[in-house]
């Protein structure tokens, strides 16, 4: 079975080499290329068709976030993990808006990196815990707060599914829990994102945490189990 392909983009060679070394030592993935130039990333993405791109959010020679948007438009199946610093709020929120599949603080260790790759390949929303808190704080203190009617737009099944998304469940796992087809869950998720005007699962997961929908989902599960 072919190993998932990884491409690395970072302005600093030592970072690229370090990430490549960690990935190669895992023996689970294949590093198909790397670059220090933001301008090369889209071309390499289209040429090499990697499964995951691990990319610095602040590459020195270009706009990494705009590059991510173009990748998502050109080759949407590619998963993108952005490497950010904890104090770079602008990059963090811009990355979420651009549709990244995961945000990882640059202070990661080898286990966190490998786990992050697995998570995005499984379709799970990846937000470093400290970034999740930052997202929630921004919404609570600096951004317009969603009105109660936002949650009211969702029916009980949609609320339950959104709670499961916040737990990091993939569509396949949600389908198994609810005994529904993968396509049905996919349609539910698309409907949820559309109703709440979110562009990706990471935004939806943060929203679900803030609105305590994980507790809602758990309560429904407990009732059904009794």
Short mmCIF file of the C-alpha atoms (twelve columns), coordinates in Angstrom:
data_MODEL
# 
_entry.id   MODEL 
# 
loop_
_atom_site.group_PDB 
_atom_site.id 
_atom_site.type_symbol 
_atom_site.label_atom_id 
_atom_site.label_alt_id 
_atom_site.label_comp_id 
_atom_site.label_asym_id 
_atom_site.label_seq_id 
_atom_site.Cartn_x 
_atom_site.Cartn_y 
_atom_site.Cartn_z 
_atom_site.pdbx_PDB_model_num 
ATOM 1   C CA . UNK A 1   0.000   0.000  0.000   1 
ATOM 2   C CA . UNK A 2   1.402   3.379  -1.008  1 
ATOM 3   C CA . UNK A 3   2.365   5.711  1.800   1 
ATOM 4   C CA . UNK A 4   0.632   9.117  2.013   1 
ATOM 5   C CA . UNK A 5   2.762   11.779 0.322   1 
ATOM 6   C CA . UNK A 6   3.928   14.853 2.222   1 
ATOM 7   C CA . UNK A 7   5.295   18.139 0.848   1 
ATOM 8   C CA . UNK A 8   7.062   20.653 3.103   1 
ATOM 9   C CA . UNK A 9   7.208   24.415 2.588   1 
ATOM 10  C CA . UNK A 10  9.133   26.623 5.013   1 
ATOM 11  C CA . UNK A 11  11.467  29.564 4.558   1 
ATOM 12  C CA . UNK A 12  14.090  28.020 6.841   1 
ATOM 13  C CA . UNK A 13  16.079  25.043 5.607   1 
ATOM 14  C CA . UNK A 14  16.755  23.754 9.111   1 
ATOM 15  C CA . UNK A 15  12.999  23.590 9.768   1 
ATOM 16  C CA . UNK A 16  12.355  21.744 6.502   1 
ATOM 17  C CA . UNK A 17  15.103  19.251 7.248   1 
ATOM 18  C CA . UNK A 18  13.837  18.718 10.784  1 
ATOM 19  C CA . UNK A 19  10.265  18.074 9.659   1 
ATOM 20  C CA . UNK A 20  11.478  15.777 6.896   1 
ATOM 21  C CA . UNK A 21  13.620  13.808 9.361   1 
ATOM 22  C CA . UNK A 22  10.720  13.324 11.785  1 
ATOM 23  C CA . UNK A 23  8.411   12.164 9.006   1 
ATOM 24  C CA . UNK A 24  10.954  9.783  7.499   1 
ATOM 25  C CA . UNK A 25  11.731  8.282  10.908  1 
ATOM 26  C CA . UNK A 26  8.059   7.461  11.369  1 
ATOM 27  C CA . UNK A 27  8.167   5.167  8.294   1 
ATOM 28  C CA . UNK A 28  4.475   5.986  7.769   1 
ATOM 29  C CA . UNK A 29  4.708   8.691  5.114   1 
ATOM 30  C CA . UNK A 30  6.764   9.649  2.081   1 
ATOM 31  C CA . UNK A 31  8.294   13.120 1.763   1 
ATOM 32  C CA . UNK A 32  7.953   13.888 -1.954  1 
ATOM 33  C CA . UNK A 33  9.513   17.336 -1.904  1 
ATOM 34  C CA . UNK A 34  10.225  20.557 -0.095  1 
ATOM 35  C CA . UNK A 35  10.742  24.213 -0.896  1 
ATOM 36  C CA . UNK A 36  11.737  27.453 0.759   1 
ATOM 37  C CA . UNK A 37  9.793   29.529 -1.767  1 
ATOM 38  C CA . UNK A 38  6.134   30.384 -1.373  1 
ATOM 39  C CA . UNK A 39  5.931   30.963 -5.120  1 
ATOM 40  C CA . UNK A 40  6.798   27.313 -5.812  1 
ATOM 41  C CA . UNK A 41  4.223   25.732 -3.530  1 
ATOM 42  C CA . UNK A 42  1.199   25.878 -5.840  1 
ATOM 43  C CA . UNK A 43  3.196   24.619 -8.827  1 
ATOM 44  C CA . UNK A 44  4.616   21.750 -6.776  1 
ATOM 45  C CA . UNK A 45  1.179   20.938 -5.381  1 
ATOM 46  C CA . UNK A 46  -0.240  20.570 -8.873  1 
ATOM 47  C CA . UNK A 47  2.819   18.672 -10.121 1 
ATOM 48  C CA . UNK A 48  3.399   16.260 -7.209  1 
ATOM 49  C CA . UNK A 49  -0.194  15.908 -5.925  1 
ATOM 50  C CA . UNK A 50  0.830   15.322 -2.297  1 
ATOM 51  C CA . UNK A 51  -1.744  14.183 0.227   1 
ATOM 52  C CA . UNK A 52  -0.619  16.767 2.774   1 
ATOM 53  C CA . UNK A 53  1.282   20.050 2.566   1 
ATOM 54  C CA . UNK A 54  2.944   21.273 5.752   1 
ATOM 55  C CA . UNK A 55  3.489   24.988 5.270   1 
ATOM 56  C CA . UNK A 56  4.812   27.942 7.224   1 
ATOM 57  C CA . UNK A 57  2.129   30.606 7.640   1 
ATOM 58  C CA . UNK A 58  4.634   33.449 7.235   1 
ATOM 59  C CA . UNK A 59  6.969   32.507 4.390   1 
ATOM 60  C CA . UNK A 60  9.362   35.348 3.659   1 
ATOM 61  C CA . UNK A 61  8.940   35.577 -0.116  1 
ATOM 62  C CA . UNK A 62  5.162   35.539 -0.494  1 
ATOM 63  C CA . UNK A 63  1.678   35.257 0.968   1 
ATOM 64  C CA . UNK A 64  1.309   31.739 2.376   1 
ATOM 65  C CA . UNK A 65  -2.351  32.238 3.205   1 
ATOM 66  C CA . UNK A 66  -3.273  33.330 -0.309  1 
ATOM 67  C CA . UNK A 67  -1.253  30.373 -1.598  1 
ATOM 68  C CA . UNK A 68  -3.358  28.074 0.600   1 
ATOM 69  C CA . UNK A 69  -6.536  29.512 -0.900  1 
ATOM 70  C CA . UNK A 70  -5.233  28.833 -4.403  1 
ATOM 71  C CA . UNK A 71  -4.265  25.276 -3.495  1 
ATOM 72  C CA . UNK A 72  -7.751  24.638 -2.121  1 
ATOM 73  C CA . UNK A 73  -9.263  25.977 -5.342  1 
ATOM 74  C CA . UNK A 74  -6.872  24.139 -7.669  1 
ATOM 75  C CA . UNK A 75  -6.387  20.807 -5.851  1 
ATOM 76  C CA . UNK A 76  -9.034  20.681 -3.099  1 
ATOM 77  C CA . UNK A 77  -8.212  17.112 -2.093  1 
ATOM 78  C CA . UNK A 78  -4.827  18.216 -0.715  1 
ATOM 79  C CA . UNK A 79  -4.807  18.719 3.045   1 
ATOM 80  C CA . UNK A 80  -2.924  21.771 4.320   1 
ATOM 81  C CA . UNK A 81  -1.376  22.084 7.782   1 
ATOM 82  C CA . UNK A 82  -0.165  25.591 8.589   1 
ATOM 83  C CA . UNK A 83  2.643   26.174 11.077  1 
ATOM 84  C CA . UNK A 84  2.013   29.278 13.163  1 
ATOM 85  C CA . UNK A 85  3.423   31.036 16.205  1 
ATOM 86  C CA . UNK A 86  1.154   31.398 19.204  1 
ATOM 87  C CA . UNK A 87  1.227   35.199 19.249  1 
ATOM 88  C CA . UNK A 88  0.445   35.683 15.549  1 
ATOM 89  C CA . UNK A 89  -3.304  36.195 15.843  1 
ATOM 90  C CA . UNK A 90  -3.627  37.698 12.384  1 
ATOM 91  C CA . UNK A 91  -2.100  34.639 10.723  1 
ATOM 92  C CA . UNK A 92  -4.147  32.236 12.846  1 
ATOM 93  C CA . UNK A 93  -7.502  33.738 11.910  1 
ATOM 94  C CA . UNK A 94  -6.505  34.325 8.290   1 
ATOM 95  C CA . UNK A 95  -5.508  30.662 7.994   1 
ATOM 96  C CA . UNK A 96  -8.881  29.527 9.304   1 
ATOM 97  C CA . UNK A 97  -10.642 31.787 6.813   1 
ATOM 98  C CA . UNK A 98  -8.462  30.410 4.007   1 
ATOM 99  C CA . UNK A 99  -9.744  26.896 4.682   1 
ATOM 100 C CA . UNK A 100 -6.674  25.192 6.139   1 
ATOM 101 C CA . UNK A 101 -7.234  21.681 7.439   1 
ATOM 102 C CA . UNK A 102 -5.023  22.126 10.471  1 
ATOM 103 C CA . UNK A 103 -3.148  24.682 12.534  1 
ATOM 104 C CA . UNK A 104 -0.087  23.561 14.462  1 
ATOM 105 C CA . UNK A 105 2.130   25.688 16.677  1 
ATOM 106 C CA . UNK A 106 5.757   25.706 15.589  1 
ATOM 107 C CA . UNK A 107 6.764   24.431 19.018  1 
ATOM 108 C CA . UNK A 108 5.499   20.941 18.138  1 
ATOM 109 C CA . UNK A 109 7.275   17.727 19.025  1 
ATOM 110 C CA . UNK A 110 7.634   14.688 16.787  1 
ATOM 111 C CA . UNK A 111 4.579   12.888 18.195  1 
ATOM 112 C CA . UNK A 112 2.388   15.963 17.708  1 
ATOM 113 C CA . UNK A 113 3.512   16.336 14.103  1 
ATOM 114 C CA . UNK A 114 2.789   12.718 13.185  1 
ATOM 115 C CA . UNK A 115 -0.550  12.781 15.017  1 
ATOM 116 C CA . UNK A 116 -1.482  15.995 13.196  1 
ATOM 117 C CA . UNK A 117 -0.810  14.428 9.809   1 
ATOM 118 C CA . UNK A 118 -2.968  11.436 10.707  1 
ATOM 119 C CA . UNK A 119 -5.781  13.697 11.872  1 
ATOM 120 C CA . UNK A 120 -6.048  15.750 8.691   1 
ATOM 121 C CA . UNK A 121 -5.780  12.616 6.537   1 
ATOM 122 C CA . UNK A 122 -8.728  11.198 8.497   1 
ATOM 123 C CA . UNK A 123 -10.708 14.356 7.838   1 
ATOM 124 C CA . UNK A 124 -10.586 15.597 11.416  1 
ATOM 125 C CA . UNK A 125 -10.430 19.301 12.233  1 
ATOM 126 C CA . UNK A 126 -6.999  20.037 13.693  1 
ATOM 127 C CA . UNK A 127 -6.581  22.977 16.035  1 
ATOM 128 C CA . UNK A 128 -3.807  23.106 18.609  1 
ATOM 129 C CA . UNK A 129 -5.552  23.422 22.024  1 
ATOM 130 C CA . UNK A 130 -4.004  26.826 22.704  1 
ATOM 131 C CA . UNK A 131 -5.208  28.026 19.291  1 
ATOM 132 C CA . UNK A 132 -8.727  26.808 20.052  1 
ATOM 133 C CA . UNK A 133 -8.710  28.919 23.209  1 
ATOM 134 C CA . UNK A 134 -7.475  31.899 21.228  1 
ATOM 135 C CA . UNK A 135 -10.268 31.475 18.679  1 
ATOM 136 C CA . UNK A 136 -12.849 31.325 21.440  1 
ATOM 137 C CA . UNK A 137 -11.377 34.362 23.201  1 
ATOM 138 C CA . UNK A 138 -11.435 36.358 19.972  1 
ATOM 139 C CA . UNK A 139 -15.060 35.498 19.372  1 
ATOM 140 C CA . UNK A 140 -15.966 36.269 22.976  1 
ATOM 141 C CA . UNK A 141 -14.039 39.518 23.371  1 
ATOM 142 C CA . UNK A 142 -13.311 40.997 19.995  1 
ATOM 143 C CA . UNK A 143 -15.688 39.690 17.364  1 
ATOM 144 C CA . UNK A 144 -19.459 39.942 16.992  1 
ATOM 145 C CA . UNK A 145 -21.065 37.205 19.034  1 
ATOM 146 C CA . UNK A 146 -23.330 34.779 17.199  1 
ATOM 147 C CA . UNK A 147 -26.920 35.331 18.233  1 
ATOM 148 C CA . UNK A 148 -28.977 32.530 19.786  1 
ATOM 149 C CA . UNK A 149 -30.915 32.279 16.539  1 
ATOM 150 C CA . UNK A 150 -27.754 30.889 14.904  1 
ATOM 151 C CA . UNK A 151 -28.007 27.669 16.902  1 
ATOM 152 C CA . UNK A 152 -31.764 27.716 16.376  1 
ATOM 153 C CA . UNK A 153 -31.132 27.419 12.646  1 
ATOM 154 C CA . UNK A 154 -29.960 23.859 13.241  1 
ATOM 155 C CA . UNK A 155 -32.308 20.969 13.799  1 
ATOM 156 C CA . UNK A 156 -31.530 18.450 16.596  1 
ATOM 157 C CA . UNK A 157 -29.727 16.066 14.247  1 
ATOM 158 C CA . UNK A 158 -27.537 18.866 12.896  1 
ATOM 159 C CA . UNK A 159 -26.669 19.996 16.422  1 
ATOM 160 C CA . UNK A 160 -25.692 16.472 17.331  1 
ATOM 161 C CA . UNK A 161 -23.514 16.142 14.229  1 
ATOM 162 C CA . UNK A 162 -21.850 19.492 14.921  1 
ATOM 163 C CA . UNK A 163 -21.070 18.330 18.447  1 
ATOM 164 C CA . UNK A 164 -19.429 15.202 17.037  1 
ATOM 165 C CA . UNK A 165 -17.396 17.329 14.614  1 
ATOM 166 C CA . UNK A 166 -16.112 19.301 17.609  1 
ATOM 167 C CA . UNK A 167 -15.010 16.008 19.167  1 
ATOM 168 C CA . UNK A 168 -12.840 15.447 16.099  1 
ATOM 169 C CA . UNK A 169 -14.983 12.718 14.555  1 
ATOM 170 C CA . UNK A 170 -14.678 12.099 10.822  1 
ATOM 171 C CA . UNK A 171 -17.715 11.806 8.558   1 
ATOM 172 C CA . UNK A 172 -17.214 8.043  8.517   1 
ATOM 173 C CA . UNK A 173 -17.146 7.843  12.313  1 
ATOM 174 C CA . UNK A 174 -20.229 10.059 12.612  1 
ATOM 175 C CA . UNK A 175 -22.020 7.862  10.077  1 
ATOM 176 C CA . UNK A 176 -21.250 4.783  12.190  1 
ATOM 177 C CA . UNK A 177 -22.427 6.461  15.397  1 
ATOM 178 C CA . UNK A 178 -25.697 7.622  13.848  1 
ATOM 179 C CA . UNK A 179 -26.128 4.545  11.621  1 
ATOM 180 C CA . UNK A 180 -26.420 6.716  8.526   1 
ATOM 181 C CA . UNK A 181 -24.581 6.614  5.195   1 
ATOM 182 C CA . UNK A 182 -21.396 8.593  4.581   1 
ATOM 183 C CA . UNK A 183 -23.152 10.591 1.858   1 
ATOM 184 C CA . UNK A 184 -25.963 11.518 4.229   1 
ATOM 185 C CA . UNK A 185 -23.466 12.811 6.796   1 
ATOM 186 C CA . UNK A 186 -21.571 14.680 4.099   1 
ATOM 187 C CA . UNK A 187 -24.801 16.413 3.094   1 
ATOM 188 C CA . UNK A 188 -25.584 17.240 6.716   1 
ATOM 189 C CA . UNK A 189 -22.124 18.778 7.214   1 
ATOM 190 C CA . UNK A 190 -22.426 20.856 4.046   1 
ATOM 191 C CA . UNK A 191 -25.812 22.081 5.227   1 
ATOM 192 C CA . UNK A 192 -24.455 23.012 8.653   1 
ATOM 193 C CA . UNK A 193 -21.557 24.996 7.175   1 
ATOM 194 C CA . UNK A 194 -23.943 26.758 4.815   1 
ATOM 195 C CA . UNK A 195 -26.510 27.637 7.498   1 
ATOM 196 C CA . UNK A 196 -23.893 29.065 9.852   1 
ATOM 197 C CA . UNK A 197 -21.817 30.633 7.071   1 
ATOM 198 C CA . UNK A 198 -18.628 28.737 7.898   1 
ATOM 199 C CA . UNK A 199 -16.023 27.831 5.294   1 
ATOM 200 C CA . UNK A 200 -14.485 24.798 7.026   1 
ATOM 201 C CA . UNK A 201 -14.788 22.260 9.840   1 
ATOM 202 C CA . UNK A 202 -12.287 24.079 12.070  1 
ATOM 203 C CA . UNK A 203 -14.550 27.130 12.298  1 
ATOM 204 C CA . UNK A 204 -17.546 24.888 12.918  1 
ATOM 205 C CA . UNK A 205 -15.703 22.963 15.649  1 
ATOM 206 C CA . UNK A 206 -14.753 26.169 17.495  1 
ATOM 207 C CA . UNK A 207 -18.370 27.361 17.255  1 
ATOM 208 C CA . UNK A 208 -19.632 24.046 18.638  1 
ATOM 209 C CA . UNK A 209 -17.277 24.255 21.622  1 
ATOM 210 C CA . UNK A 210 -18.429 27.785 22.426  1 
ATOM 211 C CA . UNK A 211 -22.094 26.801 22.196  1 
ATOM 212 C CA . UNK A 212 -21.611 23.652 24.290  1 
ATOM 213 C CA . UNK A 213 -22.848 21.384 21.507  1 
ATOM 214 C CA . UNK A 214 -20.496 18.588 22.544  1 
ATOM 215 C CA . UNK A 215 -22.473 18.344 25.796  1 
ATOM 216 C CA . UNK A 216 -25.693 18.340 23.759  1 
ATOM 217 C CA . UNK A 217 -24.407 15.487 21.604  1 
ATOM 218 C CA . UNK A 218 -23.287 13.517 24.665  1 
ATOM 219 C CA . UNK A 219 -26.666 13.971 26.348  1 
ATOM 220 C CA . UNK A 220 -28.445 12.638 23.260  1 
ATOM 221 C CA . UNK A 221 -26.082 9.653  23.134  1 
ATOM 222 C CA . UNK A 222 -26.667 8.934  26.826  1 
ATOM 223 C CA . UNK A 223 -30.450 9.031  26.401  1 
ATOM 224 C CA . UNK A 224 -30.274 6.658  23.454  1 
ATOM 225 C CA . UNK A 225 -28.033 4.326  25.411  1 
ATOM 226 C CA . UNK A 226 -30.556 4.030  28.239  1 
# 
